[in-house]
CSV table of C-alpha atoms in Angstrom, one decimal:
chain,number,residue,atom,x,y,z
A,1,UNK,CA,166.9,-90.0,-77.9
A,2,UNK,CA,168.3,-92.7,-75.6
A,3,UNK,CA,170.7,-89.9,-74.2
A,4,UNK,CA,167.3,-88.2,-72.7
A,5,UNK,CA,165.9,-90.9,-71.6
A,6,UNK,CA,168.7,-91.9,-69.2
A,7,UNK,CA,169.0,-87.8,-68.3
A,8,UNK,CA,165.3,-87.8,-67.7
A,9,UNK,CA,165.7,-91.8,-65.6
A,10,UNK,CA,167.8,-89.7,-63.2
A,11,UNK,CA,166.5,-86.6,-63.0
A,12,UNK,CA,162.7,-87.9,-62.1
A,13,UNK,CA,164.2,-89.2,-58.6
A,14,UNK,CA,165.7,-85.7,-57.8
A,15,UNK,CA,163.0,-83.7,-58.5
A,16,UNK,CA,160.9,-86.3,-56.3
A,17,UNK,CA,163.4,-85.8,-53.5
A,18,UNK,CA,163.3,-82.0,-54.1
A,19,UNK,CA,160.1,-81.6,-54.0
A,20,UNK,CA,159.3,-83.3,-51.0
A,21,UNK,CA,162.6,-81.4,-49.3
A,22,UNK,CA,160.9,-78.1,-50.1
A,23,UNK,CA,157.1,-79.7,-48.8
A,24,UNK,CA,159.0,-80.4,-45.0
A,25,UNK,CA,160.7,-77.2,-44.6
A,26,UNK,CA,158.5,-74.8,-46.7
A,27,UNK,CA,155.6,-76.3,-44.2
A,28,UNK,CA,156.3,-75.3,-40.6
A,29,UNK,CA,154.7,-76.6,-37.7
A,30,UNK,CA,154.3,-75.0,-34.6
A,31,UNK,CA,153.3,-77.4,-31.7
A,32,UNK,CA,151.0,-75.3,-29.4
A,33,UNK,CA,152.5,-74.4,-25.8
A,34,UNK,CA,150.8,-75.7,-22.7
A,35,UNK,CA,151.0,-72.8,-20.4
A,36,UNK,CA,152.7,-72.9,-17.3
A,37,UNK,CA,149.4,-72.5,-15.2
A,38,UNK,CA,147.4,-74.9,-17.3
A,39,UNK,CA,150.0,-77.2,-16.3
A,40,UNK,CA,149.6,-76.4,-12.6
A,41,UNK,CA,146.2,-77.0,-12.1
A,42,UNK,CA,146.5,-80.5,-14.0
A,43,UNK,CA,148.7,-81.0,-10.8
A,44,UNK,CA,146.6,-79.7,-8.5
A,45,UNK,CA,143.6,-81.4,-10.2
A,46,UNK,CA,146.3,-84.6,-9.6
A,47,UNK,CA,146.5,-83.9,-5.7
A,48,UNK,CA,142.7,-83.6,-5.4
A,49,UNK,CA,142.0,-86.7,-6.8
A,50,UNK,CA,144.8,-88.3,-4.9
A,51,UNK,CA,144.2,-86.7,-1.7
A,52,UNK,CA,147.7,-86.1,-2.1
A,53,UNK,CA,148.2,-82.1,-0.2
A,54,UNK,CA,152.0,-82.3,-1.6
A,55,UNK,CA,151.3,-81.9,-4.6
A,56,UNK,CA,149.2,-78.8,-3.9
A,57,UNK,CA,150.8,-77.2,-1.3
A,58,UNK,CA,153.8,-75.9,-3.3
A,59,UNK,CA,151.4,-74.2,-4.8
A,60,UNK,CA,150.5,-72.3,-1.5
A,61,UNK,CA,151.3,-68.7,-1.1
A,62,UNK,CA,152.2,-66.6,2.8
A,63,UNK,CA,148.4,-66.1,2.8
A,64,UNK,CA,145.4,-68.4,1.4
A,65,UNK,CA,142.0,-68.0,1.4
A,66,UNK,CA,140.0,-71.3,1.9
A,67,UNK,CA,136.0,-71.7,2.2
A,68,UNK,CA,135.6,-75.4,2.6
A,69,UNK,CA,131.9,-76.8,3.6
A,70,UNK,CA,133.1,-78.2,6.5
A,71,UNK,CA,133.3,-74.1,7.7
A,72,UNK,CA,136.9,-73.6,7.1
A,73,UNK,CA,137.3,-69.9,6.2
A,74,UNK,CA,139.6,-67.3,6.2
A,75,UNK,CA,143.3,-67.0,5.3
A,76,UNK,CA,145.9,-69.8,6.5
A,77,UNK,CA,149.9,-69.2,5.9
A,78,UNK,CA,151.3,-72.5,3.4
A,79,UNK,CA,151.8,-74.3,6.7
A,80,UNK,CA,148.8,-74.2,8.2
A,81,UNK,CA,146.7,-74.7,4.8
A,82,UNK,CA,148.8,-77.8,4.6
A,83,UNK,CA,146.8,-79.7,8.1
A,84,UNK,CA,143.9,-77.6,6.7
A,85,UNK,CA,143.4,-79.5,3.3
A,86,UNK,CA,144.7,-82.3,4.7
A,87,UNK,CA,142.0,-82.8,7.6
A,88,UNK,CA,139.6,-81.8,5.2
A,89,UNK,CA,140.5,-84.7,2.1
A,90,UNK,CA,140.2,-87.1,5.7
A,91,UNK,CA,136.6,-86.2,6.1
A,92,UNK,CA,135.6,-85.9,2.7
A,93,UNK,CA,137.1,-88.6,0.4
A,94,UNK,CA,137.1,-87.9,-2.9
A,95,UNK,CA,135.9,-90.8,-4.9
A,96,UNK,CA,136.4,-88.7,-8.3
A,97,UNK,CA,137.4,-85.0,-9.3
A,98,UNK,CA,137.9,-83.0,-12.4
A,99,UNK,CA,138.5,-79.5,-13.4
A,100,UNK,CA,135.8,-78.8,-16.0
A,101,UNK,CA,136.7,-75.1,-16.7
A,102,UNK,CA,140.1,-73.1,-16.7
A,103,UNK,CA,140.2,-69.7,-17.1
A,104,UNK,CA,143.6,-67.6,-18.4
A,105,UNK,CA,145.2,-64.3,-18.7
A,106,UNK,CA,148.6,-62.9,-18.1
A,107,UNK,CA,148.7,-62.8,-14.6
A,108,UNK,CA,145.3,-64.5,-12.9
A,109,UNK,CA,143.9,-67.8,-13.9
A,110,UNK,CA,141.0,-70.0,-12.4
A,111,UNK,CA,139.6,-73.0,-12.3
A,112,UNK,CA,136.1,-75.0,-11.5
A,113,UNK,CA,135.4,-78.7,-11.1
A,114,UNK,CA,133.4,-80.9,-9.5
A,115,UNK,CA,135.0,-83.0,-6.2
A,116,UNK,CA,132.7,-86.2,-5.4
A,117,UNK,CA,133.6,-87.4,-1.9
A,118,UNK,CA,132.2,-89.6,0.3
A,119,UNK,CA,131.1,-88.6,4.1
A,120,UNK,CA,130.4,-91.2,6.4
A,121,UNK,CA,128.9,-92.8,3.7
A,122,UNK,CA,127.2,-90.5,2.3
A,123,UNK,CA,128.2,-89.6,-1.7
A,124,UNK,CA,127.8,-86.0,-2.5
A,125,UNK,CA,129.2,-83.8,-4.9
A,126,UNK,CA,130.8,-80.3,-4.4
A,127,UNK,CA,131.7,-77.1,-6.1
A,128,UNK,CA,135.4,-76.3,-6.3
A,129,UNK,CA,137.1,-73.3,-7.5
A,130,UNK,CA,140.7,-72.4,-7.2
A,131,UNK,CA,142.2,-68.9,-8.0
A,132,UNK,CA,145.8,-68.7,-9.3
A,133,UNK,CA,148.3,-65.5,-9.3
A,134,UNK,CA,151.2,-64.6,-10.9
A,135,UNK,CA,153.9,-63.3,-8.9
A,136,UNK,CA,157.6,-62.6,-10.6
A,137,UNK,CA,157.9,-65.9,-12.6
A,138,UNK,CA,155.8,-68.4,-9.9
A,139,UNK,CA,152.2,-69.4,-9.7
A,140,UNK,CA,150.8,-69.4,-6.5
A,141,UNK,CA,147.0,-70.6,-5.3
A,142,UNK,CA,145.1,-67.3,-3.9
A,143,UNK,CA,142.1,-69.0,-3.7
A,144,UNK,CA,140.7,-72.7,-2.9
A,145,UNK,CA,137.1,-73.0,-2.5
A,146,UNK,CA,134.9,-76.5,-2.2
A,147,UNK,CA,131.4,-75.6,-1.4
């Protein structure tokens, strides 16, 4: 009897130790992706709030659409967007800005958010939306509205 006692004394650690083996690798857990465009316009959402046009202009493709309330429309090459935004983060500080709303699929993505600037001393709050494309394995802005 004392035989399977001591047997059983060093077999209830293993089967502990088993059992909990087999728990962590039965049990797989898959840590969710952040998408590669999800993680662009947390950068971009960065550079708003920032004021900071470097770290959206990489983002810049040949041709850009902006429609900024300051009447900035049309379609600027990266360069040109670059004193474009720029100038227009100079006469509208931002005094807060997040994206409240992305939008995804395989190749287009968007985004909305509120921009509250200051203008001469004057607080208001804007509209922003800003359109993101797909091309080869990049992500480039299409569209940057603030309205």
């Amino acid at each position: 009897m004392k035989k399977y006692f001591y047997i059983f004394i060093l077999l209830l650690p293993l089967t502990v130790l088993f059992s909990q083996t087999s728990n962590l690798t039965g049990k797989t857990e898959t840590k969710k992706n952040t998408p590669q465009e999800e993680l662009i316009f947390k950068e971009i959402e960065s550079g708003i709030k920032d004021a900071n046009v470097e770290k959206i202009s990489k983002y810049f493709g040949q041709q850009t659409y902006f429609s900024f309330s300051n009447g900035i429309n049309g379609y600027y090459s990266s360069n040109q967007a670059f004193y474009v935004v720029e100038d227009f983060f100079k006469l509208y500080r931002v005094t807060s800005f997040k994206l409240d709303h992305i939008k995804s699929d395989n190749n287009h993505s968007y985004a909305t958010g509120k921009y509250n600037y200051d203008n001469r001393g004057r607080r208001s709050t804007a509209q922003v939306y800003i359109s993101l494309k797909k091309i080869g394995t990049n992500w480039i802005i299409t569209q940057f509205t603030i309205n």
